[in-house]
Backbone as JSON Lines, residues from 0, in Angstrom:
{"i":0,"aa":"Q","n":[60.9,-96.93,8.6],"ca":[61.14,-95.54,8.03],"c":[59.7,-95.04,7.96]}
{"i":1,"aa":"V","n":[59.56,-93.72,8.48],"ca":[58.27,-93.12,8.57],"c":[57.87,-92.75,7.19]}
{"i":2,"aa":"Q","n":[56.64,-92.96,6.68],"ca":[56.1,-92.49,5.39],"c":[55.11,-91.5,5.74]}
{"i":3,"aa":"V","n":[54.95,-90.46,4.88],"ca":[53.96,-89.51,5.15],"c":[53.07,-89.23,3.92]}
{"i":4,"aa":"V","n":[51.8,-88.84,4.27],"ca":[51.0,-88.37,3.24],"c":[50.49,-86.93,3.54]}
{"i":5,"aa":"Q","n":[50.74,-86.04,2.49],"ca":[50.54,-84.77,2.64],"c":[49.19,-84.16,1.89]}
{"i":6,"aa":"S","n":[48.66,-83.16,2.38],"ca":[47.45,-82.57,1.7],"c":[47.31,-81.05,2.04]}
{"i":7,"aa":"G","n":[46.56,-80.4,1.32],"ca":[46.18,-79.15,1.62],"c":[46.71,-77.96,0.83]}
{"i":8,"aa":"G","n":[47.65,-78.3,-0.05],"ca":[48.24,-77.21,-0.91],"c":[47.34,-76.65,-1.97]}
{"i":9,"aa":"G","n":[47.88,-75.88,-2.71],"ca":[46.99,-75.24,-3.86],"c":[47.45,-73.9,-4.24]}
{"i":10,"aa":"L","n":[46.39,-73.27,-4.96],"ca":[46.61,-71.84,-5.44],"c":[45.78,-70.91,-4.57]}
{"i":11,"aa":"V","n":[46.41,-69.85,-4.0],"ca":[45.58,-68.94,-3.29],"c":[46.1,-67.62,-3.53]}
{"i":12,"aa":"Q","n":[45.23,-66.52,-3.43],"ca":[45.69,-65.23,-3.54],"c":[46.36,-64.58,-2.51]}
{"i":13,"aa":"P","n":[47.27,-63.61,-2.66],"ca":[47.91,-62.96,-1.63],"c":[46.93,-62.51,-0.55]}
{"i":14,"aa":"G","n":[47.36,-62.66,0.72],"ca":[46.51,-62.42,1.9],"c":[45.6,-63.56,2.3]}
{"i":15,"aa":"G","n":[45.67,-64.52,1.56],"ca":[44.68,-65.69,1.73],"c":[45.45,-66.72,2.77]}
{"i":16,"aa":"S","n":[44.63,-67.82,3.08],"ca":[45.12,-68.83,3.97],"c":[45.01,-70.21,3.31]}
{"i":17,"aa":"L","n":[45.91,-71.09,3.93],"ca":[45.82,-72.47,3.51],"c":[46.28,-73.23,4.8]}
{"i":18,"aa":"R","n":[45.82,-74.47,4.92],"ca":[46.29,-75.31,5.97],"c":[46.82,-76.6,5.39]}
{"i":19,"aa":"L","n":[48.06,-76.9,5.6],"ca":[48.66,-78.12,5.24],"c":[48.58,-79.19,6.33]}
{"i":20,"aa":"S","n":[48.36,-80.45,5.87],"ca":[48.33,-81.65,6.82],"c":[49.28,-82.64,6.29]}
{"i":21,"aa":"C","n":[49.84,-83.33,7.3],"ca":[50.78,-84.35,7.07],"c":[50.56,-85.62,8.0]}
{"i":22,"aa":"T","n":[50.12,-86.69,7.49],"ca":[49.8,-87.85,8.35],"c":[50.92,-88.87,8.16]}
{"i":23,"aa":"A","n":[51.57,-89.39,9.3],"ca":[52.59,-90.25,9.18],"c":[52.15,-91.67,9.57]}
{"i":24,"aa":"S","n":[52.89,-92.58,8.98],"ca":[52.68,-94.05,9.4],"c":[53.61,-94.39,10.57]}
{"i":25,"aa":"G","n":[53.21,-95.56,11.21],"ca":[54.09,-95.84,12.3],"c":[53.67,-95.42,13.56]}
{"i":26,"aa":"S","n":[54.18,-96.12,14.69],"ca":[53.82,-95.85,16.07],"c":[54.71,-94.91,16.77]}
{"i":27,"aa":"T","n":[55.8,-94.43,16.14],"ca":[56.92,-93.67,16.82],"c":[56.81,-92.18,16.47]}
{"i":28,"aa":"F","n":[55.83,-91.8,15.58],"ca":[55.86,-90.43,15.22],"c":[55.73,-89.44,16.25]}
{"i":29,"aa":"G","n":[54.84,-89.79,17.31],"ca":[54.57,-88.92,18.37],"c":[55.74,-88.71,19.41]}
{"i":30,"aa":"R","n":[56.73,-89.49,19.23],"ca":[57.96,-89.36,20.05],"c":[58.98,-88.52,19.62]}
{"i":31,"aa":"H","n":[58.86,-87.94,18.5],"ca":[59.91,-87.08,17.92],"c":[59.48,-85.71,17.55]}
{"i":32,"aa":"A","n":[60.38,-84.89,17.6],"ca":[60.01,-83.41,17.01],"c":[59.87,-83.66,15.44]}
{"i":33,"aa":"T","n":[59.31,-82.7,14.95],"ca":[59.04,-82.7,13.55],"c":[58.87,-81.38,12.98]}
{"i":34,"aa":"G","n":[58.77,-81.13,11.59],"ca":[58.68,-79.84,11.06],"c":[58.3,-79.72,9.66]}
{"i":35,"aa":"W","n":[58.14,-78.57,9.15],"ca":[57.79,-78.27,7.87],"c":[58.91,-77.55,7.16]}
{"i":36,"aa":"Y","n":[59.14,-77.95,5.96],"ca":[60.29,-77.32,5.07],"c":[59.73,-76.89,3.81]}
{"i":37,"aa":"R","n":[60.48,-75.98,3.14],"ca":[59.9,-75.56,1.76],"c":[61.18,-75.31,0.93]}
{"i":38,"aa":"Q","n":[60.82,-75.47,-0.43],"ca":[61.93,-75.08,-1.42],"c":[61.2,-74.42,-2.61]}
{"i":39,"aa":"A","n":[61.68,-73.16,-2.86],"ca":[61.16,-72.42,-3.93],"c":[62.21,-72.69,-5.09]}
{"i":40,"aa":"P","n":[61.72,-72.29,-6.4],"ca":[62.65,-72.6,-7.48],"c":[63.91,-71.74,-7.33]}
{"i":41,"aa":"V","n":[64.97,-72.35,-7.6],"ca":[66.31,-71.86,-7.56],"c":[66.73,-71.34,-6.2]}
{"i":42,"aa":"K","n":[66.02,-71.84,-5.13],"ca":[66.33,-71.46,-3.76],"c":[66.76,-72.72,-3.01]}
{"i":43,"aa":"E","n":[67.33,-72.52,-1.89],"ca":[67.73,-73.7,-1.13],"c":[66.57,-74.18,-0.24]}
{"i":44,"aa":"C","n":[66.66,-75.29,0.33],"ca":[65.62,-75.89,1.18],"c":[65.69,-74.99,2.46]}
{"i":45,"aa":"E","n":[64.47,-74.68,3.02],"ca":[64.38,-73.94,4.2],"c":[63.44,-74.48,5.28]}
{"i":46,"aa":"L","n":[63.83,-74.5,6.47],"ca":[63.05,-74.93,7.59],"c":[62.08,-73.82,7.88]}
{"i":47,"aa":"V","n":[60.85,-74.12,7.75],"ca":[59.79,-73.11,7.97],"c":[59.35,-73.17,9.36]}
{"i":48,"aa":"A","n":[59.1,-74.26,9.94],"ca":[58.45,-74.32,11.25],"c":[58.85,-75.76,11.89]}
{"i":49,"aa":"A","n":[59.13,-75.7,13.23],"ca":[59.39,-77.01,13.9],"c":[58.67,-77.19,15.2]}
{"i":50,"aa":"I","n":[58.3,-78.28,15.6],"ca":[57.57,-78.59,16.94],"c":[57.99,-79.78,17.58]}
{"i":51,"aa":"S","n":[58.15,-79.56,18.92],"ca":[58.64,-80.67,19.7],"c":[57.63,-81.75,19.82]}
{"i":52,"aa":"S","n":[58.0,-82.97,20.26],"ca":[57.15,-84.13,20.46],"c":[55.8,-83.94,21.28]}
{"i":53,"aa":"D","n":[55.99,-83.12,22.24],"ca":[54.77,-82.85,23.03],"c":[54.1,-81.53,22.81]}
{"i":54,"aa":"S","n":[54.49,-80.85,21.77],"ca":[53.93,-79.43,21.35],"c":[54.39,-78.38,22.32]}
{"i":55,"aa":"S","n":[55.27,-78.6,23.19],"ca":[55.65,-77.58,24.2],"c":[56.48,-76.4,23.63]}
{"i":56,"aa":"F","n":[57.21,-76.82,22.47],"ca":[58.11,-76.0,21.9],"c":[57.86,-75.8,20.4]}
{"i":57,"aa":"T","n":[57.82,-74.68,19.9],"ca":[57.83,-74.49,18.44],"c":[58.82,-73.39,18.03]}
{"i":58,"aa":"N","n":[59.28,-73.43,16.89],"ca":[60.18,-72.47,16.2],"c":[59.84,-72.16,14.82]}
{"i":59,"aa":"Y","n":[60.08,-70.89,14.39],"ca":[59.62,-70.51,13.06],"c":[60.74,-69.77,12.33]}
{"i":60,"aa":"A","n":[60.8,-69.86,11.09],"ca":[61.62,-68.98,10.33],"c":[61.16,-67.52,10.54]}
{"i":61,"aa":"D","n":[62.15,-66.57,10.47],"ca":[61.72,-65.22,10.6],"c":[60.77,-64.64,9.53]}
{"i":62,"aa":"S","n":[60.84,-65.26,8.49],"ca":[59.97,-64.92,7.3],"c":[58.54,-65.24,7.52]}
{"i":63,"aa":"V","n":[58.2,-66.12,8.37],"ca":[56.79,-66.59,8.62],"c":[56.24,-66.29,9.84]}
{"i":64,"aa":"K","n":[57.02,-65.86,10.87],"ca":[56.62,-65.58,12.35],"c":[55.47,-64.68,12.36]}
{"i":65,"aa":"G","n":[54.5,-65.1,13.11],"ca":[53.3,-64.3,13.16],"c":[52.23,-64.56,12.06]}
{"i":66,"aa":"R","n":[52.61,-65.28,11.13],"ca":[51.64,-65.68,10.02],"c":[51.36,-67.19,9.95]}
{"i":67,"aa":"F","n":[52.31,-67.92,10.27],"ca":[52.26,-69.39,10.28],"c":[52.14,-70.02,11.62]}
{"i":68,"aa":"T","n":[51.45,-71.08,11.74],"ca":[51.28,-71.81,13.08],"c":[51.48,-73.29,12.71]}
{"i":69,"aa":"I","n":[52.47,-73.94,13.47],"ca":[52.63,-75.37,13.46],"c":[51.89,-75.93,14.66]}
{"i":70,"aa":"S","n":[51.25,-77.07,14.4],"ca":[50.53,-77.88,15.42],"c":[50.69,-79.34,15.19]}
{"i":71,"aa":"R","n":[50.34,-80.16,16.11],"ca":[50.27,-81.62,15.82],"c":[49.19,-82.27,16.73]}
{"i":72,"aa":"D","n":[48.77,-83.41,16.25],"ca":[47.75,-84.25,16.94],"c":[48.42,-85.65,16.97]}
{"i":73,"aa":"N","n":[49.07,-86.0,18.11],"ca":[49.73,-87.31,18.11],"c":[48.87,-88.44,17.89]}
{"i":74,"aa":"A","n":[47.64,-88.35,18.53],"ca":[46.63,-89.41,18.47],"c":[46.32,-89.75,16.98]}
{"i":75,"aa":"K","n":[46.46,-88.77,16.11],"ca":[46.16,-88.96,14.67],"c":[47.47,-89.06,13.87]}
{"i":76,"aa":"N","n":[48.66,-89.07,14.46],"ca":[49.81,-89.1,13.76],"c":[49.91,-88.03,12.74]}
{"i":77,"aa":"T","n":[49.43,-86.86,13.02],"ca":[49.22,-85.76,12.06],"c":[49.97,-84.45,12.59]}
{"i":78,"aa":"V","n":[50.65,-83.86,11.57],"ca":[51.11,-82.36,11.94],"c":[50.46,-81.48,11.08]}
{"i":79,"aa":"Y","n":[50.26,-80.32,11.46],"ca":[49.57,-79.23,10.5],"c":[50.45,-78.0,10.37]}
{"i":80,"aa":"L","n":[50.18,-77.28,9.4],"ca":[50.85,-75.85,9.13],"c":[49.76,-75.03,8.65]}
{"i":81,"aa":"Q","n":[49.18,-74.2,9.56],"ca":[48.26,-73.15,9.18],"c":[49.07,-71.9,8.81]}
{"i":82,"aa":"M","n":[48.58,-71.59,7.49],"ca":[49.38,-70.37,6.9],"c":[48.4,-69.28,6.53]}
{"i":83,"aa":"N","n":[48.56,-68.12,7.19],"ca":[47.65,-66.95,7.13],"c":[48.46,-65.85,6.33]}
{"i":84,"aa":"S","n":[47.79,-64.9,5.89],"ca":[48.52,-63.68,5.17],"c":[49.55,-64.15,4.29]}
{"i":85,"aa":"L","n":[49.19,-64.97,3.4],"ca":[50.09,-65.57,2.46],"c":[50.64,-64.51,1.53]}
{"i":86,"aa":"K","n":[51.89,-64.6,1.24],"ca":[52.61,-63.67,0.21],"c":[53.13,-64.47,-0.92]}
{"i":87,"aa":"P","n":[53.33,-63.75,-2.02],"ca":[54.05,-64.59,-3.16],"c":[55.29,-65.16,-2.86]}
{"i":88,"aa":"D","n":[56.03,-64.66,-1.98],"ca":[57.31,-65.22,-1.56],"c":[57.14,-66.55,-0.91]}
{"i":89,"aa":"D","n":[55.91,-66.9,-0.45],"ca":[55.7,-68.13,0.27],"c":[55.45,-69.35,-0.89]}
{"i":90,"aa":"T","n":[55.46,-68.9,-2.18],"ca":[55.26,-70.01,-3.12],"c":[56.46,-70.82,-3.04]}
{"i":91,"aa":"A","n":[56.2,-72.19,-2.94],"ca":[57.21,-73.17,-2.84],"c":[56.53,-74.51,-2.77]}
{"i":92,"aa":"V","n":[57.44,-75.61,-2.8],"ca":[56.97,-76.91,-2.58],"c":[57.23,-77.12,-1.06]}
{"i":93,"aa":"Y","n":[56.22,-77.53,-0.22],"ca":[56.3,-77.7,1.11],"c":[56.38,-79.14,1.44]}
{"i":94,"aa":"Y","n":[57.35,-79.54,2.42],"ca":[57.63,-80.85,2.79],"c":[57.45,-81.04,4.35]}
{"i":95,"aa":"C","n":[57.0,-82.2,4.8],"ca":[56.91,-82.32,6.17],"c":[57.9,-83.39,6.48]}
{"i":96,"aa":"N","n":[58.36,-83.3,7.81],"ca":[59.18,-84.2,8.44],"c":[60.68,-84.45,8.07]}
{"i":97,"aa":"K","n":[60.82,-84.3,6.79],"ca":[62.25,-84.43,6.26],"c":[62.55,-83.18,5.29]}
{"i":98,"aa":"P","n":[63.77,-82.68,5.32],"ca":[64.21,-81.53,4.72],"c":[64.02,-81.7,3.15]}
{"i":99,"aa":"C","n":[62.93,-81.32,2.49],"ca":[62.75,-81.22,1.05],"c":[63.1,-82.6,0.43]}
{"i":100,"aa":"E","n":[62.41,-83.65,1.14],"ca":[62.42,-85.01,0.58],"c":[61.04,-85.53,0.48]}
{"i":101,"aa":"G","n":[60.69,-86.36,-0.46],"ca":[59.5,-87.12,-0.5],"c":[58.54,-86.38,-1.35]}
{"i":102,"aa":"Q","n":[57.22,-86.54,-0.96],"ca":[56.03,-86.17,-1.79],"c":[56.03,-84.71,-2.02]}
{"i":103,"aa":"G","n":[55.99,-83.85,-1.0],"ca":[55.85,-82.37,-1.25],"c":[54.47,-82.01,-1.54]}
{"i":104,"aa":"T","n":[54.22,-80.81,-1.39],"ca":[52.85,-80.16,-1.64],"c":[53.17,-78.7,-2.18]}
{"i":105,"aa":"Q","n":[52.59,-78.51,-3.36],"ca":[52.73,-77.23,-4.09],"c":[51.93,-76.21,-3.29]}
{"i":106,"aa":"V","n":[52.42,-75.13,-3.11],"ca":[51.7,-73.94,-2.55],"c":[52.15,-72.85,-3.54]}
{"i":107,"aa":"T","n":[51.15,-72.2,-4.18],"ca":[51.31,-71.05,-5.09],"c":[50.51,-69.9,-4.51]}
{"i":108,"aa":"V","n":[51.11,-68.73,-4.43],"ca":[50.47,-67.58,-3.92],"c":[50.53,-66.55,-5.06]}
{"i":109,"aa":"S","n":[49.4,-66.34,-5.68],"ca":[49.52,-65.46,-6.92],"c":[48.17,-64.84,-7.11]}
{"i":110,"aa":"S","n":[48.05,-63.64,-7.67],"ca":[46.72,-63.04,-7.99],"c":[46.44,-63.39,-9.41]}
């Protein structure tokens, strides 16, 4: 089972940027598509962005298109989420690889 370690969350003002990182264990991570999910209080888990194993395909939730960018470095077993022009509605716990399971990283957008 793939284990992940996430980093990069925190508190940021509206309009600011953050980059989330997720490093996975094991040698098979680079063979599979992966993604970032988020869950805000009293809301359902949401797929934010997904990326294919070779980075040739990406997909984004409508709410983040044009602001967020997912990327990966298979040599480092790491997937990233660059978040720009952050809004208060982006406040949530962000999870990589599995839908709203595991460690999670808090992102809070507030002035």
